[in-house]
Amino acid sequence: MVAAVQPLVFCPPASHARRPYPEEKESAVALTRQTMTDEQRKSVALEYLKAFDNGGVTSTGESILELFAPDAQVAFPKWGIANGREEIGRMFGEVGATLKSIRHDYANFNWIFSGSDLVVCEGTSYGEHRDGAWRAGVPEWGAGRWCDVFEIRDWQIHRCFIYLDPDYAGKDTARYPWLAGAAAAAAPAADAVPA
């Protein structure tokens, strides 16, 4: 027997979701209630990345935190895992305070769809950290390449694990022998006397 195909229906963001009737109990478990396509999940991930570039404000003027389920998890290198919107907000505030600007290169994203709630996005970025500017590929070993693994269902991000080099300005070279030489060669000689 073939299952009936449901028509696509626009589903509003969770902030506009129906409140439970008094006789209904809210579930503490994150159950899937709405079917989403890969393209719909991609649109949620893109909204998140664009909001990050826009100082944490979505295209509708809401906080980036509204894109996350109340019990969501976000992991960021050297910060750890943030649990829930409040802690995610603290993480974004602390990481964001080190950035003067950031822009993701949307045209060059690579998307991987799993056929489930998992979506992977690989991309590049550029901007200015408080310690200096960065651009993916400049230098080739520098910051700017990243990969995010999302779990998206019911029009909300339930999990976002971010994989990148948080040394945006490329200052952490002394601990890596292959970078220490490259950084020294790129820097002007400290004892050089101008002619």
Short mmCIF file of N, CA and C in Angstrom, two decimals:
data_model
loop_
_atom_site.label_atom_id
_atom_site.label_comp_id
_atom_site.label_asym_id
_atom_site.label_seq_id
_atom_site.Cartn_x
_atom_site.Cartn_y
_atom_site.Cartn_z
N MET A 1 0.84 -1.18 0.00
CA MET A 1 0.00 0.00 0.00
C MET A 1 0.88 1.24 0.00
N VAL A 2 0.56 2.24 -0.80
CA VAL A 2 1.33 3.47 -0.91
C VAL A 2 0.73 4.51 0.02
N ALA A 3 1.59 5.16 0.80
CA ALA A 3 1.12 6.19 1.72
C ALA A 3 0.76 7.44 0.93
N ALA A 4 -0.26 8.15 1.38
CA ALA A 4 -0.67 9.38 0.73
C ALA A 4 0.38 10.45 0.96
N VAL A 5 0.65 11.23 -0.07
CA VAL A 5 1.62 12.32 0.03
C VAL A 5 0.89 13.55 0.56
N GLN A 6 1.44 14.14 1.60
CA GLN A 6 0.86 15.34 2.19
C GLN A 6 1.31 16.56 1.41
N PRO A 7 0.42 17.50 1.13
CA PRO A 7 0.84 18.73 0.44
C PRO A 7 1.73 19.55 1.35
N LEU A 8 2.63 20.34 0.74
CA LEU A 8 3.48 21.23 1.52
C LEU A 8 2.63 22.35 2.09
N VAL A 9 2.82 22.62 3.35
CA VAL A 9 2.08 23.66 4.03
C VAL A 9 3.08 24.55 4.74
N PHE A 10 2.92 25.86 4.61
CA PHE A 10 3.80 26.77 5.33
C PHE A 10 3.53 26.61 6.81
N CYS A 11 4.58 26.40 7.58
CA CYS A 11 4.47 26.26 9.02
C CYS A 11 5.14 27.46 9.66
N PRO A 12 4.41 28.21 10.48
CA PRO A 12 5.02 29.39 11.10
C PRO A 12 6.10 29.01 12.08
N PRO A 13 6.98 29.96 12.44
CA PRO A 13 8.02 29.68 13.42
C PRO A 13 7.41 29.25 14.74
N ALA A 14 8.20 28.58 15.55
CA ALA A 14 7.72 28.05 16.82
C ALA A 14 7.20 29.15 17.74
N SER A 15 7.72 30.36 17.62
CA SER A 15 7.26 31.45 18.48
C SER A 15 5.79 31.78 18.22
N HIS A 16 5.26 31.34 17.07
CA HIS A 16 3.87 31.58 16.74
C HIS A 16 3.02 30.31 16.85
N ALA A 17 3.59 29.29 17.43
CA ALA A 17 2.89 28.01 17.53
C ALA A 17 1.71 28.10 18.49
N ARG A 18 0.73 27.26 18.27
CA ARG A 18 -0.46 27.21 19.11
C ARG A 18 -0.07 26.77 20.51
N ARG A 19 -0.62 27.43 21.50
CA ARG A 19 -0.42 27.05 22.89
C ARG A 19 -1.33 25.85 23.19
N PRO A 20 -0.91 24.94 24.08
CA PRO A 20 -1.76 23.78 24.39
C PRO A 20 -3.03 24.22 25.10
N TYR A 21 -4.11 23.48 24.83
CA TYR A 21 -5.34 23.72 25.56
C TYR A 21 -5.14 23.34 27.01
N PRO A 22 -5.92 23.92 27.94
CA PRO A 22 -5.70 23.64 29.36
C PRO A 22 -5.69 22.15 29.71
N GLU A 23 -6.49 21.35 29.01
CA GLU A 23 -6.54 19.92 29.33
C GLU A 23 -5.37 19.14 28.74
N GLU A 24 -4.58 19.80 27.86
CA GLU A 24 -3.42 19.15 27.28
C GLU A 24 -2.20 19.38 28.16
N LYS A 25 -1.32 18.41 28.17
CA LYS A 25 -0.06 18.56 28.90
C LYS A 25 1.04 18.82 27.89
N GLU A 26 1.95 19.74 28.24
CA GLU A 26 3.11 19.96 27.38
C GLU A 26 4.09 18.84 27.61
N SER A 27 4.64 18.30 26.55
CA SER A 27 5.60 17.22 26.64
C SER A 27 6.99 17.78 26.89
N ALA A 28 7.74 17.17 27.78
CA ALA A 28 9.12 17.58 28.03
C ALA A 28 10.06 16.95 27.01
N VAL A 29 9.53 16.07 26.17
CA VAL A 29 10.33 15.38 25.16
C VAL A 29 10.16 16.12 23.83
N ALA A 30 11.26 16.27 23.10
CA ALA A 30 11.21 16.94 21.80
C ALA A 30 10.75 15.94 20.74
N LEU A 31 9.47 15.86 20.52
CA LEU A 31 8.90 14.96 19.53
C LEU A 31 8.70 15.70 18.22
N THR A 32 8.88 15.00 17.12
CA THR A 32 8.63 15.60 15.81
C THR A 32 7.13 15.69 15.59
N ARG A 33 6.67 16.87 15.22
CA ARG A 33 5.24 17.09 15.00
C ARG A 33 4.95 17.49 13.56
N GLN A 34 5.94 18.03 12.86
CA GLN A 34 5.74 18.51 11.50
C GLN A 34 6.81 17.91 10.59
N THR A 35 6.40 17.43 9.45
CA THR A 35 7.35 16.89 8.49
C THR A 35 8.00 18.04 7.74
N MET A 36 9.32 17.94 7.55
CA MET A 36 10.06 18.96 6.83
C MET A 36 10.86 18.32 5.70
N THR A 37 11.02 19.07 4.62
CA THR A 37 11.87 18.63 3.53
C THR A 37 13.30 19.09 3.79
N ASP A 38 14.25 18.57 3.02
CA ASP A 38 15.64 19.01 3.14
C ASP A 38 15.76 20.51 2.84
N GLU A 39 15.04 20.98 1.83
CA GLU A 39 15.11 22.40 1.48
C GLU A 39 14.56 23.28 2.59
N GLN A 40 13.54 22.80 3.30
CA GLN A 40 13.01 23.57 4.42
C GLN A 40 14.01 23.61 5.57
N ARG A 41 14.67 22.49 5.82
CA ARG A 41 15.71 22.48 6.86
C ARG A 41 16.86 23.43 6.45
N LYS A 42 17.22 23.40 5.18
CA LYS A 42 18.26 24.28 4.67
C LYS A 42 17.87 25.74 4.90
N SER A 43 16.61 26.08 4.69
CA SER A 43 16.17 27.46 4.87
C SER A 43 16.32 27.90 6.33
N VAL A 44 16.08 27.00 7.27
CA VAL A 44 16.26 27.33 8.69
C VAL A 44 17.74 27.56 8.98
N ALA A 45 18.61 26.68 8.47
CA ALA A 45 20.05 26.83 8.67
C ALA A 45 20.55 28.14 8.05
N LEU A 46 20.09 28.47 6.85
CA LEU A 46 20.49 29.72 6.20
C LEU A 46 20.03 30.94 7.00
N GLU A 47 18.83 30.87 7.54
CA GLU A 47 18.32 31.97 8.36
C GLU A 47 19.22 32.18 9.58
N TYR A 48 19.67 31.08 10.18
CA TYR A 48 20.59 31.15 11.33
C TYR A 48 21.91 31.82 10.92
N LEU A 49 22.51 31.38 9.82
CA LEU A 49 23.80 31.94 9.39
C LEU A 49 23.67 33.41 9.02
N LYS A 50 22.59 33.77 8.36
CA LYS A 50 22.38 35.18 7.99
C LYS A 50 22.11 36.03 9.24
N ALA A 51 21.41 35.47 10.22
CA ALA A 51 21.18 36.21 11.46
C ALA A 51 22.49 36.43 12.21
N PHE A 52 23.38 35.43 12.17
CA PHE A 52 24.68 35.58 12.81
C PHE A 52 25.44 36.73 12.16
N ASP A 53 25.37 36.83 10.84
CA ASP A 53 26.03 37.92 10.12
C ASP A 53 25.37 39.28 10.40
N ASN A 54 24.12 39.24 10.86
CA ASN A 54 23.34 40.46 11.10
C ASN A 54 23.26 40.78 12.60
N GLY A 55 24.28 40.42 13.35
CA GLY A 55 24.32 40.75 14.76
C GLY A 55 23.31 40.01 15.62
N GLY A 56 22.87 38.85 15.16
CA GLY A 56 21.94 38.05 15.96
C GLY A 56 20.48 38.36 15.71
N VAL A 57 20.19 39.07 14.62
CA VAL A 57 18.80 39.43 14.30
C VAL A 57 18.38 38.71 13.02
N THR A 58 17.22 38.04 13.06
CA THR A 58 16.72 37.30 11.90
C THR A 58 16.10 38.25 10.88
N SER A 59 15.72 37.72 9.74
CA SER A 59 15.11 38.53 8.69
C SER A 59 13.75 39.08 9.10
N THR A 60 13.15 38.50 10.13
CA THR A 60 11.85 39.00 10.63
C THR A 60 12.02 39.93 11.82
N GLY A 61 13.27 40.21 12.19
CA GLY A 61 13.53 41.12 13.30
C GLY A 61 13.59 40.44 14.67
N GLU A 62 13.46 39.11 14.70
CA GLU A 62 13.51 38.39 15.96
C GLU A 62 14.94 38.04 16.34
N SER A 63 15.12 37.64 17.57
CA SER A 63 16.42 37.19 18.04
C SER A 63 16.78 35.87 17.38
N ILE A 64 18.07 35.68 17.12
CA ILE A 64 18.56 34.41 16.58
C ILE A 64 18.15 33.24 17.48
N LEU A 65 17.96 33.51 18.76
CA LEU A 65 17.61 32.45 19.72
C LEU A 65 16.23 31.85 19.43
N GLU A 66 15.36 32.60 18.75
CA GLU A 66 14.03 32.08 18.40
C GLU A 66 14.11 30.95 17.37
N LEU A 67 15.26 30.81 16.70
CA LEU A 67 15.43 29.73 15.74
C LEU A 67 15.73 28.40 16.43
N PHE A 68 16.01 28.44 17.73
CA PHE A 68 16.40 27.25 18.48
C PHE A 68 15.25 26.73 19.33
N ALA A 69 15.18 25.41 19.45
CA ALA A 69 14.25 24.78 20.37
C ALA A 69 14.66 25.16 21.79
N PRO A 70 13.73 25.22 22.72
CA PRO A 70 14.08 25.60 24.09
C PRO A 70 15.17 24.72 24.71
N ASP A 71 15.24 23.46 24.32
CA ASP A 71 16.22 22.52 24.89
C ASP A 71 17.37 22.22 23.92
N ALA A 72 17.62 23.11 22.98
CA ALA A 72 18.66 22.90 21.96
C ALA A 72 20.05 22.87 22.58
N GLN A 73 20.97 22.30 21.80
CA GLN A 73 22.39 22.29 22.17
C GLN A 73 23.20 22.91 21.04
N VAL A 74 24.21 23.71 21.43
CA VAL A 74 25.15 24.28 20.48
C VAL A 74 26.56 24.05 21.03
N ALA A 75 27.45 23.54 20.17
CA ALA A 75 28.84 23.35 20.57
C ALA A 75 29.71 24.30 19.75
N PHE A 76 30.67 24.93 20.43
CA PHE A 76 31.62 25.82 19.77
C PHE A 76 33.00 25.51 20.32
N PRO A 77 34.02 25.40 19.44
CA PRO A 77 35.38 25.06 19.90
C PRO A 77 35.89 26.04 20.97
N LYS A 78 36.53 25.49 21.97
CA LYS A 78 37.13 26.24 23.08
C LYS A 78 36.09 26.86 24.01
N TRP A 79 34.79 26.68 23.73
CA TRP A 79 33.74 27.14 24.63
C TRP A 79 33.07 25.94 25.27
N GLY A 80 32.74 24.96 24.47
CA GLY A 80 32.07 23.77 24.98
C GLY A 80 30.67 23.66 24.43
N ILE A 81 29.79 23.00 25.18
CA ILE A 81 28.41 22.79 24.75
C ILE A 81 27.48 23.65 25.59
N ALA A 82 26.67 24.44 24.91
CA ALA A 82 25.64 25.25 25.57
C ALA A 82 24.32 24.50 25.47
N ASN A 83 23.61 24.40 26.57
CA ASN A 83 22.33 23.70 26.65
C ASN A 83 21.20 24.69 26.91
N GLY A 84 20.24 24.74 26.02
CA GLY A 84 19.09 25.63 26.19
C GLY A 84 19.36 27.03 25.68
N ARG A 85 18.27 27.73 25.39
CA ARG A 85 18.38 29.07 24.78
C ARG A 85 19.17 30.05 25.63
N GLU A 86 18.98 30.02 26.94
CA GLU A 86 19.68 30.99 27.80
C GLU A 86 21.19 30.80 27.71
N GLU A 87 21.65 29.56 27.81
CA GLU A 87 23.08 29.30 27.74
C GLU A 87 23.62 29.52 26.33
N ILE A 88 22.82 29.21 25.31
CA ILE A 88 23.22 29.48 23.92
C ILE A 88 23.40 30.99 23.74
N GLY A 89 22.48 31.77 24.31
CA GLY A 89 22.60 33.23 24.25
C GLY A 89 23.87 33.72 24.91
N ARG A 90 24.24 33.12 26.04
CA ARG A 90 25.48 33.50 26.72
C ARG A 90 26.69 33.16 25.84
N MET A 91 26.66 31.95 25.25
CA MET A 91 27.76 31.54 24.36
C MET A 91 27.89 32.52 23.19
N PHE A 92 26.79 32.79 22.51
CA PHE A 92 26.83 33.70 21.36
C PHE A 92 27.29 35.09 21.78
N GLY A 93 26.89 35.53 22.96
CA GLY A 93 27.32 36.83 23.46
C GLY A 93 28.82 36.88 23.70
N GLU A 94 29.36 35.82 24.31
CA GLU A 94 30.79 35.78 24.61
C GLU A 94 31.63 35.64 23.34
N VAL A 95 31.21 34.76 22.43
CA VAL A 95 31.95 34.60 21.17
C VAL A 95 31.77 35.85 20.31
N GLY A 96 30.54 36.34 20.21
CA GLY A 96 30.25 37.51 19.40
C GLY A 96 30.98 38.77 19.87
N ALA A 97 31.26 38.87 21.17
CA ALA A 97 31.97 40.04 21.69
C ALA A 97 33.40 40.11 21.18
N THR A 98 33.93 39.01 20.67
CA THR A 98 35.30 39.01 20.14
C THR A 98 35.32 39.37 18.65
N LEU A 99 34.15 39.45 18.03
CA LEU A 99 34.07 39.71 16.58
C LEU A 99 33.58 41.13 16.32
N LYS A 100 34.30 41.85 15.47
CA LYS A 100 33.85 43.17 15.04
C LYS A 100 32.88 43.03 13.88
N SER A 101 33.13 42.02 13.04
CA SER A 101 32.24 41.74 11.90
C SER A 101 32.47 40.31 11.43
N ILE A 102 31.46 39.75 10.78
CA ILE A 102 31.57 38.42 10.18
C ILE A 102 30.63 38.36 9.00
N ARG A 103 31.05 37.65 7.96
CA ARG A 103 30.21 37.43 6.78
C ARG A 103 30.49 36.02 6.28
N HIS A 104 29.44 35.26 6.06
CA HIS A 104 29.57 33.92 5.49
C HIS A 104 29.44 34.01 3.97
N ASP A 105 30.21 33.20 3.27
CA ASP A 105 30.19 33.17 1.80
C ASP A 105 29.09 32.21 1.33
N TYR A 106 27.86 32.68 1.26
CA TYR A 106 26.69 31.83 0.98
C TYR A 106 26.77 31.12 -0.37
N ALA A 107 27.35 31.77 -1.35
CA ALA A 107 27.39 31.20 -2.70
C ALA A 107 28.27 29.96 -2.78
N ASN A 108 29.16 29.78 -1.81
CA ASN A 108 30.10 28.67 -1.87
C ASN A 108 29.82 27.57 -0.85
N PHE A 109 28.63 27.54 -0.28
CA PHE A 109 28.31 26.51 0.70
C PHE A 109 28.19 25.14 0.04
N ASN A 110 28.60 24.13 0.75
CA ASN A 110 28.35 22.73 0.37
C ASN A 110 27.36 22.16 1.38
N TRP A 111 26.26 21.63 0.87
CA TRP A 111 25.21 21.08 1.73
C TRP A 111 25.21 19.57 1.62
N ILE A 112 25.06 18.91 2.75
CA ILE A 112 24.92 17.46 2.78
C ILE A 112 23.63 17.14 3.53
N PHE A 113 22.74 16.43 2.86
CA PHE A 113 21.47 16.06 3.45
C PHE A 113 21.47 14.57 3.76
N SER A 114 21.00 14.21 4.92
CA SER A 114 21.06 12.83 5.38
C SER A 114 19.78 12.05 5.13
N GLY A 115 18.72 12.74 4.74
CA GLY A 115 17.43 12.07 4.62
C GLY A 115 16.71 12.00 5.96
N SER A 116 17.30 12.65 6.97
CA SER A 116 16.68 12.72 8.29
C SER A 116 16.76 14.17 8.76
N ASP A 117 16.73 14.40 10.06
CA ASP A 117 16.79 15.75 10.61
C ASP A 117 18.18 16.37 10.53
N LEU A 118 19.18 15.56 10.19
CA LEU A 118 20.56 16.05 10.15
C LEU A 118 20.88 16.71 8.81
N VAL A 119 21.48 17.90 8.89
CA VAL A 119 21.92 18.65 7.73
C VAL A 119 23.32 19.17 8.04
N VAL A 120 24.23 19.04 7.09
CA VAL A 120 25.59 19.52 7.28
C VAL A 120 25.86 20.62 6.26
N CYS A 121 26.47 21.70 6.74
CA CYS A 121 26.84 22.80 5.86
C CYS A 121 28.32 23.09 6.05
N GLU A 122 29.05 23.07 4.94
CA GLU A 122 30.47 23.40 4.94
C GLU A 122 30.63 24.71 4.19
N GLY A 123 31.43 25.62 4.74
CA GLY A 123 31.57 26.90 4.06
C GLY A 123 32.79 27.67 4.49
N THR A 124 32.82 28.92 4.06
CA THR A 124 33.91 29.82 4.40
C THR A 124 33.32 31.13 4.90
N SER A 125 34.18 31.90 5.58
CA SER A 125 33.75 33.19 6.10
C SER A 125 34.92 34.16 6.10
N TYR A 126 34.60 35.41 6.34
CA TYR A 126 35.62 36.44 6.50
C TYR A 126 35.07 37.48 7.45
N GLY A 127 35.95 38.29 8.00
CA GLY A 127 35.52 39.32 8.92
C GLY A 127 36.67 39.88 9.71
N GLU A 128 36.33 40.49 10.85
CA GLU A 128 37.35 41.05 11.70
C GLU A 128 37.12 40.64 13.14
N HIS A 129 38.14 40.01 13.71
CA HIS A 129 38.18 39.62 15.10
C HIS A 129 38.86 40.76 15.86
N ARG A 130 38.70 40.82 17.16
CA ARG A 130 39.36 41.89 17.91
C ARG A 130 40.88 41.85 17.78
N ASP A 131 41.43 40.66 17.43
CA ASP A 131 42.87 40.51 17.26
C ASP A 131 43.34 40.70 15.82
N GLY A 132 42.41 40.92 14.90
CA GLY A 132 42.79 41.12 13.50
C GLY A 132 41.78 40.54 12.53
N ALA A 133 41.96 40.86 11.28
CA ALA A 133 41.03 40.40 10.22
C ALA A 133 41.36 38.98 9.80
N TRP A 134 40.38 38.31 9.18
CA TRP A 134 40.59 36.99 8.61
C TRP A 134 39.77 36.84 7.34
N ARG A 135 40.22 35.97 6.49
CA ARG A 135 39.51 35.57 5.27
C ARG A 135 39.95 34.15 4.96
N ALA A 136 39.01 33.30 4.68
CA ALA A 136 39.33 31.91 4.36
C ALA A 136 40.33 31.87 3.21
N GLY A 137 41.41 31.10 3.40
CA GLY A 137 42.42 30.95 2.36
C GLY A 137 43.53 31.98 2.39
N VAL A 138 43.45 32.96 3.31
CA VAL A 138 44.47 34.02 3.39
C VAL A 138 44.96 34.12 4.83
N PRO A 139 46.04 33.48 5.21
CA PRO A 139 46.79 32.48 4.44
C PRO A 139 46.02 31.17 4.36
N GLU A 140 46.51 30.26 3.58
CA GLU A 140 45.79 29.01 3.32
C GLU A 140 45.50 28.24 4.61
N TRP A 141 46.39 28.31 5.59
CA TRP A 141 46.22 27.56 6.84
C TRP A 141 45.37 28.33 7.85
N GLY A 142 44.97 29.54 7.54
CA GLY A 142 44.28 30.40 8.51
C GLY A 142 42.82 30.03 8.72
N ALA A 143 42.19 30.81 9.57
CA ALA A 143 40.79 30.60 9.92
C ALA A 143 39.88 30.95 8.74
N GLY A 144 38.64 30.62 8.88
CA GLY A 144 37.64 30.97 7.87
C GLY A 144 36.93 29.79 7.25
N ARG A 145 37.51 28.61 7.38
CA ARG A 145 36.82 27.40 6.90
C ARG A 145 36.10 26.79 8.09
N TRP A 146 34.87 26.37 7.87
CA TRP A 146 34.07 25.84 8.97
C TRP A 146 33.10 24.79 8.45
N CYS A 147 32.53 24.06 9.38
CA CYS A 147 31.51 23.06 9.08
C CYS A 147 30.54 23.02 10.25
N ASP A 148 29.25 23.16 9.96
CA ASP A 148 28.21 23.09 10.99
C ASP A 148 27.36 21.85 10.76
N VAL A 149 27.09 21.12 11.82
CA VAL A 149 26.21 19.96 11.78
C VAL A 149 24.94 20.34 12.53
N PHE A 150 23.83 20.38 11.80
CA PHE A 150 22.54 20.79 12.37
C PHE A 150 21.62 19.58 12.54
N GLU A 151 20.79 19.64 13.54
CA GLU A 151 19.63 18.77 13.67
C GLU A 151 18.43 19.70 13.71
N ILE A 152 17.62 19.66 12.67
CA ILE A 152 16.51 20.60 12.51
C ILE A 152 15.21 19.84 12.34
N ARG A 153 14.25 20.14 13.18
CA ARG A 153 12.90 19.57 13.04
C ARG A 153 11.89 20.56 13.62
N ASP A 154 10.67 20.47 13.13
CA ASP A 154 9.59 21.36 13.57
C ASP A 154 9.98 22.83 13.45
N TRP A 155 10.75 23.15 12.40
CA TRP A 155 11.14 24.53 12.08
C TRP A 155 12.04 25.14 13.14
N GLN A 156 12.73 24.30 13.91
CA GLN A 156 13.66 24.80 14.92
C GLN A 156 14.95 23.99 14.89
N ILE A 157 16.03 24.65 15.29
CA ILE A 157 17.32 23.98 15.42
C ILE A 157 17.36 23.33 16.79
N HIS A 158 17.55 22.02 16.79
CA HIS A 158 17.63 21.28 18.05
C HIS A 158 19.08 21.01 18.44
N ARG A 159 19.96 21.06 17.46
CA ARG A 159 21.38 20.81 17.71
C ARG A 159 22.17 21.49 16.61
N CYS A 160 23.25 22.19 17.01
CA CYS A 160 24.16 22.80 16.05
C CYS A 160 25.57 22.67 16.62
N PHE A 161 26.37 21.80 16.04
CA PHE A 161 27.75 21.63 16.46
C PHE A 161 28.62 22.29 15.40
N ILE A 162 29.42 23.26 15.84
CA ILE A 162 30.21 24.11 14.96
C ILE A 162 31.66 23.65 15.01
N TYR A 163 32.22 23.36 13.85
CA TYR A 163 33.61 22.91 13.75
C TYR A 163 34.40 23.95 12.96
N LEU A 164 35.35 24.60 13.63
CA LEU A 164 36.18 25.62 12.99
C LEU A 164 37.40 25.90 13.86
N ASP A 165 38.31 26.69 13.32
CA ASP A 165 39.47 27.15 14.08
C ASP A 165 39.10 28.49 14.70
N PRO A 166 38.95 28.56 16.03
CA PRO A 166 38.54 29.82 16.64
C PRO A 166 39.65 30.87 16.72
N ASP A 167 40.84 30.55 16.23
CA ASP A 167 41.95 31.51 16.19
C ASP A 167 41.80 32.35 14.91
N TYR A 168 40.78 33.18 14.89
CA TYR A 168 40.44 33.93 13.68
C TYR A 168 41.60 34.76 13.14
N ALA A 169 42.35 35.40 14.03
CA ALA A 169 43.41 36.30 13.59
C ALA A 169 44.72 35.58 13.29
N GLY A 170 44.78 34.26 13.47
CA GLY A 170 45.99 33.51 13.14
C GLY A 170 47.17 33.79 14.05
N LYS A 171 46.92 34.11 15.30
CA LYS A 171 48.00 34.46 16.24
C LYS A 171 48.61 33.22 16.92
N ASP A 172 47.90 32.11 16.94
CA ASP A 172 48.36 30.92 17.66
C ASP A 172 49.23 30.05 16.74
N THR A 173 50.44 30.53 16.47
CA THR A 173 51.33 29.80 15.55
C THR A 173 52.53 29.18 16.26
N ALA A 174 52.91 29.72 17.40
CA ALA A 174 54.12 29.23 18.08
C ALA A 174 54.02 27.76 18.49
N ARG A 175 52.83 27.27 18.79
CA ARG A 175 52.66 25.89 19.25
C ARG A 175 52.71 24.87 18.12
N TYR A 176 52.73 25.33 16.88
CA TYR A 176 52.69 24.42 15.74
C TYR A 176 53.92 24.66 14.88
N PRO A 177 54.88 23.73 14.90
CA PRO A 177 56.15 23.95 14.18
C PRO A 177 55.96 24.29 12.70
N TRP A 178 55.00 23.68 12.05
CA TRP A 178 54.79 23.95 10.62
C TRP A 178 54.23 25.35 10.39
N LEU A 179 53.62 25.97 11.41
CA LEU A 179 53.11 27.34 11.27
C LEU A 179 54.10 28.38 11.78
N ALA A 180 54.90 28.01 12.78
CA ALA A 180 55.85 28.97 13.35
C ALA A 180 56.80 29.50 12.27
N GLY A 181 57.29 28.63 11.42
CA GLY A 181 58.18 29.06 10.34
C GLY A 181 57.47 29.92 9.32
N ALA A 182 56.23 29.54 8.97
CA ALA A 182 55.45 30.30 7.98
C ALA A 182 55.12 31.69 8.51
N ALA A 183 54.77 31.77 9.79
CA ALA A 183 54.42 33.07 10.37
C ALA A 183 55.64 33.97 10.44
N ALA A 184 56.78 33.40 10.81
CA ALA A 184 58.01 34.19 10.90
C ALA A 184 58.43 34.72 9.52
N ALA A 185 58.29 33.92 8.49
CA ALA A 185 58.66 34.34 7.14
C ALA A 185 57.74 35.44 6.62
N ALA A 186 56.47 35.41 7.05
CA ALA A 186 55.49 36.40 6.58
C ALA A 186 55.63 37.72 7.32
N ALA A 187 56.15 37.70 8.56
CA ALA A 187 56.27 38.92 9.36
C ALA A 187 57.52 39.69 8.96
N PRO A 188 57.48 41.02 9.01
CA PRO A 188 58.68 41.80 8.71
C PRO A 188 59.72 41.58 9.81
N ALA A 189 60.97 41.64 9.44
CA ALA A 189 62.05 41.42 10.40
C ALA A 189 62.00 42.52 11.46
N ALA A 190 62.01 42.09 12.74
CA ALA A 190 61.90 43.05 13.85
C ALA A 190 63.13 43.92 13.98
N ASP A 191 64.28 43.40 13.58
CA ASP A 191 65.51 44.17 13.73
C ASP A 191 65.93 44.90 12.47
N ALA A 192 65.08 44.90 11.48
CA ALA A 192 65.43 45.58 10.23
C ALA A 192 65.44 47.09 10.44
N VAL A 193 66.45 47.75 9.91
CA VAL A 193 66.58 49.19 10.03
C VAL A 193 66.14 49.81 8.72
N PRO A 194 65.20 50.78 8.77
CA PRO A 194 64.77 51.38 7.52
C PRO A 194 65.91 52.12 6.83
N ALA A 195 65.90 52.08 5.50
CA ALA A 195 66.98 52.72 4.73
C ALA A 195 66.78 54.18 4.61
#
